PDB file of C-alpha atoms in Angstrom:
ATOM      1  CA  MET A   1     -14.727  -8.898 -22.750  1.00  0.00           C
ATOM      2  CA  SER A   2     -16.294  -7.439 -25.835  1.00  0.00           C
ATOM      3  CA  PHE A   3     -12.997  -6.576 -27.517  1.00  0.00           C
ATOM      4  CA  LEU A   4     -11.852 -10.216 -27.510  1.00  0.00           C
ATOM      5  CA  LYS A   5     -12.833 -12.550 -30.296  1.00  0.00           C
ATOM      6  CA  PRO A   6     -15.098 -15.416 -29.162  1.00  0.00           C
ATOM      7  CA  ASP A   7     -12.311 -18.001 -29.461  1.00  0.00           C
ATOM      8  CA  GLN A   8      -9.643 -15.715 -27.970  1.00  0.00           C
ATOM      9  CA  HIS A   9      -8.777 -16.287 -24.304  1.00  0.00           C
ATOM     10  CA  PHE A  10      -5.909 -13.842 -23.846  1.00  0.00           C
ATOM     11  CA  LEU A  11      -5.794 -10.060 -23.976  1.00  0.00           C
ATOM     12  CA  PHE A  12      -2.394 -10.265 -25.724  1.00  0.00           C
ATOM     13  CA  PRO A  13      -2.694 -13.436 -27.832  1.00  0.00           C
ATOM     14  CA  ASP A  14       0.622 -12.847 -29.626  1.00  0.00           C
ATOM     15  CA  LEU A  15       2.597 -12.562 -26.391  1.00  0.00           C
ATOM     16  CA  PRO A  16       5.397 -15.125 -26.617  1.00  0.00           C
ATOM     17  CA  THR A  17       5.718 -17.850 -24.008  1.00  0.00           C
ATOM     18  CA  SER A  18       8.901 -19.003 -22.324  1.00  0.00           C
ATOM     19  CA  SER A  19      10.280 -22.519 -22.784  1.00  0.00           C
ATOM     20  CA  GLU A  20       8.249 -23.444 -19.668  1.00  0.00           C
ATOM     21  CA  GLY A  21       5.068 -22.031 -21.235  1.00  0.00           C
ATOM     22  CA  VAL A  22       4.950 -18.884 -19.068  1.00  0.00           C
ATOM     23  CA  ARG A  23       3.103 -16.107 -20.908  1.00  0.00           C
ATOM     24  CA  GLY A  24       4.447 -13.155 -18.889  1.00  0.00           C
ATOM     25  CA  ALA A  25       8.136 -13.947 -19.294  1.00  0.00           C
ATOM     26  CA  ALA A  26       8.590 -11.211 -21.923  1.00  0.00           C
ATOM     27  CA  PHE A  27       7.595  -8.556 -19.378  1.00  0.00           C
ATOM     28  CA  GLY A  28      10.151  -9.853 -16.883  1.00  0.00           C
ATOM     29  CA  GLN A  29      12.859  -9.875 -19.548  1.00  0.00           C
ATOM     30  CA  ALA A  30      12.010  -6.302 -20.582  1.00  0.00           C
ATOM     31  CA  PHE A  31      12.168  -5.233 -16.927  1.00  0.00           C
ATOM     32  CA  SER A  32      15.592  -6.880 -16.538  1.00  0.00           C
ATOM     33  CA  LYS A  33      16.924  -4.973 -19.544  1.00  0.00           C
ATOM     34  CA  LEU A  34      15.527  -1.699 -18.180  1.00  0.00           C
ATOM     35  CA  LYS A  35      16.992  -2.437 -14.743  1.00  0.00           C
ATOM     36  CA  THR A  36      20.431  -2.980 -16.279  1.00  0.00           C
ATOM     37  CA  LYS A  37      20.130   0.201 -18.341  1.00  0.00           C
ATOM     38  CA  LEU A  38      19.179   2.212 -15.222  1.00  0.00           C
ATOM     39  CA  ASP A  39      21.894   0.506 -13.131  1.00  0.00           C
ATOM     40  CA  LEU A  40      19.421  -0.590 -10.457  1.00  0.00           C
ATOM     41  CA  PRO A  41      20.542  -2.950  -7.671  1.00  0.00           C
ATOM     42  CA  ALA A  42      20.116  -6.703  -8.116  1.00  0.00           C
ATOM     43  CA  GLU A  43      17.662  -6.963  -5.211  1.00  0.00           C
ATOM     44  CA  ILE A  44      15.098  -4.931  -7.170  1.00  0.00           C
ATOM     45  CA  THR A  45      13.049  -7.431  -9.128  1.00  0.00           C
ATOM     46  CA  PHE A  46       9.991  -7.334 -11.347  1.00  0.00           C
ATOM     47  CA  HIS A  47       8.071  -8.685  -8.352  1.00  0.00           C
ATOM     48  CA  SER A  48       9.254  -5.703  -6.260  1.00  0.00           C
ATOM     49  CA  PHE A  49       7.296  -3.474  -8.598  1.00  0.00           C
ATOM     50  CA  ARG A  50       4.139  -5.532  -7.993  1.00  0.00           C
ATOM     51  CA  HIS A  51       4.507  -4.983  -4.253  1.00  0.00           C
ATOM     52  CA  THR A  52       4.983  -1.246  -4.783  1.00  0.00           C
ATOM     53  CA  VAL A  53       1.902  -1.045  -7.004  1.00  0.00           C
ATOM     54  CA  SER A  54      -0.173  -3.044  -4.527  1.00  0.00           C
ATOM     55  CA  THR A  55       0.812  -0.814  -1.614  1.00  0.00           C
ATOM     56  CA  LYS A  56       0.276   2.372  -3.598  1.00  0.00           C
ATOM     57  CA  LEU A  57      -3.198   1.356  -4.798  1.00  0.00           C
ATOM     58  CA  ARG A  58      -4.328   0.203  -1.364  1.00  0.00           C
ATOM     59  CA  ASN A  59      -3.139   3.456   0.227  1.00  0.00           C
ATOM     60  CA  GLN A  60      -4.349   5.958  -2.350  1.00  0.00           C
ATOM     61  CA  ASN A  61      -7.916   4.943  -3.075  1.00  0.00           C
ATOM     62  CA  ALA A  62     -10.208   3.431  -0.463  1.00  0.00           C
ATOM     63  CA  SER A  63     -12.993   2.958  -3.029  1.00  0.00           C
ATOM     64  CA  PHE A  64     -11.137   0.190  -4.873  1.00  0.00           C
ATOM     65  CA  ARG A  65     -12.150  -3.251  -3.783  1.00  0.00           C
ATOM     66  CA  GLU A  66      -9.320  -5.514  -2.680  1.00  0.00           C
ATOM     67  CA  LEU A  67     -10.491  -8.085  -5.208  1.00  0.00           C
ATOM     68  CA  TRP A  68     -10.046  -5.609  -8.081  1.00  0.00           C
ATOM     69  CA  ILE A  69      -6.487  -4.760  -7.045  1.00  0.00           C
ATOM     70  CA  ASP A  70      -5.615  -8.418  -6.571  1.00  0.00           C
ATOM     71  CA  ARG A  71      -7.051  -9.282  -9.987  1.00  0.00           C
ATOM     72  CA  VAL A  72      -5.025  -6.519 -11.704  1.00  0.00           C
ATOM     73  CA  LEU A  73      -1.874  -7.844 -10.022  1.00  0.00           C
ATOM     74  CA  GLY A  74      -2.674 -11.460 -10.824  1.00  0.00           C
ATOM     75  CA  HIS A  75      -2.952 -12.400  -7.143  1.00  0.00           C
ATOM     76  CA  GLU A  76      -5.462 -14.611  -5.399  1.00  0.00           C
ATOM     77  CA  ALA A  77      -6.994 -12.655  -2.545  1.00  0.00           C
ATOM     78  CA  SER A  78      -6.073 -14.319   0.744  1.00  0.00           C
ATOM     79  CA  HIS A  79      -8.825 -12.482   2.597  1.00  0.00           C
ATOM     80  CA  ARG A  80     -11.798 -13.342   0.384  1.00  0.00           C
ATOM     81  CA  SER A  81     -15.166 -13.737   2.042  1.00  0.00           C
ATOM     82  CA  GLN A  82     -17.262 -16.845   1.523  1.00  0.00           C
ATOM     83  CA  GLY A  83     -19.586 -14.818  -0.717  1.00  0.00           C
ATOM     84  CA  THR A  84     -16.685 -13.622  -2.866  1.00  0.00           C
ATOM     85  CA  MET A  85     -15.297 -17.144  -3.214  1.00  0.00           C
ATOM     86  CA  ASN A  86     -18.650 -18.698  -4.104  1.00  0.00           C
ATOM     87  CA  TYR A  87     -20.509 -16.033  -6.039  1.00  0.00           C
ATOM     88  CA  THR A  88     -18.049 -13.744  -7.846  1.00  0.00           C
ATOM     89  CA  SER A  89     -17.468 -15.086 -11.341  1.00  0.00           C
ATOM     90  CA  SER A  90     -16.090 -12.040 -13.128  1.00  0.00           C
ATOM     91  CA  ILE A  91     -15.217  -8.410 -12.575  1.00  0.00           C
ATOM     92  CA  ASP A  92     -16.334  -5.686 -14.955  1.00  0.00           C
ATOM     93  CA  VAL A  93     -13.355  -4.668 -17.078  1.00  0.00           C
ATOM     94  CA  GLN A  94     -14.226  -0.996 -16.431  1.00  0.00           C
ATOM     95  CA  ASN A  95     -13.484  -1.550 -12.727  1.00  0.00           C
ATOM     96  CA  LEU A  96     -10.096  -3.050 -13.560  1.00  0.00           C
ATOM     97  CA  LYS A  97      -9.419  -0.186 -15.970  1.00  0.00           C
ATOM     98  CA  SER A  98     -10.132   2.358 -13.216  1.00  0.00           C
ATOM     99  CA  VAL A  99      -7.605   0.625 -10.953  1.00  0.00           C
ATOM    100  CA  ILE A 100      -4.914   0.732 -13.653  1.00  0.00           C
ATOM    101  CA  GLU A 101      -5.650   4.350 -14.565  1.00  0.00           C
ATOM    102  CA  ALA A 102      -5.279   5.378 -10.913  1.00  0.00           C
ATOM    103  CA  LEU A 103      -1.602   4.469 -10.930  1.00  0.00           C
ATOM    104  CA  GLU A 104       0.621   7.512 -10.920  1.00  0.00           C
ATOM    105  CA  PHE A 105       4.375   7.413 -10.898  1.00  0.00           C
ATOM    106  CA  PRO A 106       5.470  10.985 -11.706  1.00  0.00           C
ATOM    107  CA  MET A 107       9.136   9.981 -11.478  1.00  0.00           C
ATOM    108  CA  PHE A 108       8.644   7.820 -14.577  1.00  0.00           C
ATOM    109  CA  LYS A 109       7.679   9.568 -17.772  1.00  0.00           C
ATOM    110  CA  LEU A 110       6.581   7.042 -20.361  1.00  0.00           C
ATOM    111  CA  ASP A 111       5.747   8.279 -23.813  1.00  0.00           C
ATOM    112  CA  ILE A 112       2.685   6.156 -24.513  1.00  0.00           C
ATOM    113  CA  PRO A 113       0.633   7.188 -27.548  1.00  0.00           C
ATOM    114  CA  GLU A 114      -3.116   7.553 -27.095  1.00  0.00           C
ATOM    115  CA  THR A 115      -5.223   4.926 -28.859  1.00  0.00           C
TER     116      THR A 115
END
């Protein structure tokens, strides 16, 4: 990706890791705090949101390739063809960006400044 420095392997290099070395732990912790603030039931987890996003993307836009959605969600595609497994080395970041931008959750209003 052109916006990463040559020796940089992560999109968010300053993202803290957990004691087990997990880089996404901060997102899970932030979700837990939000869940408590909103008084959501215990059975709703950060992973529940991934399932919701996956279902929503697969239902709303037939032009997205399964591989793109799975990559955005950090999943390995269970249904990959032999050609996909052997010959796909990377996905254009613009394709991943289009998947992310397609997400709409009108019930959540996040005030995110434009960059």
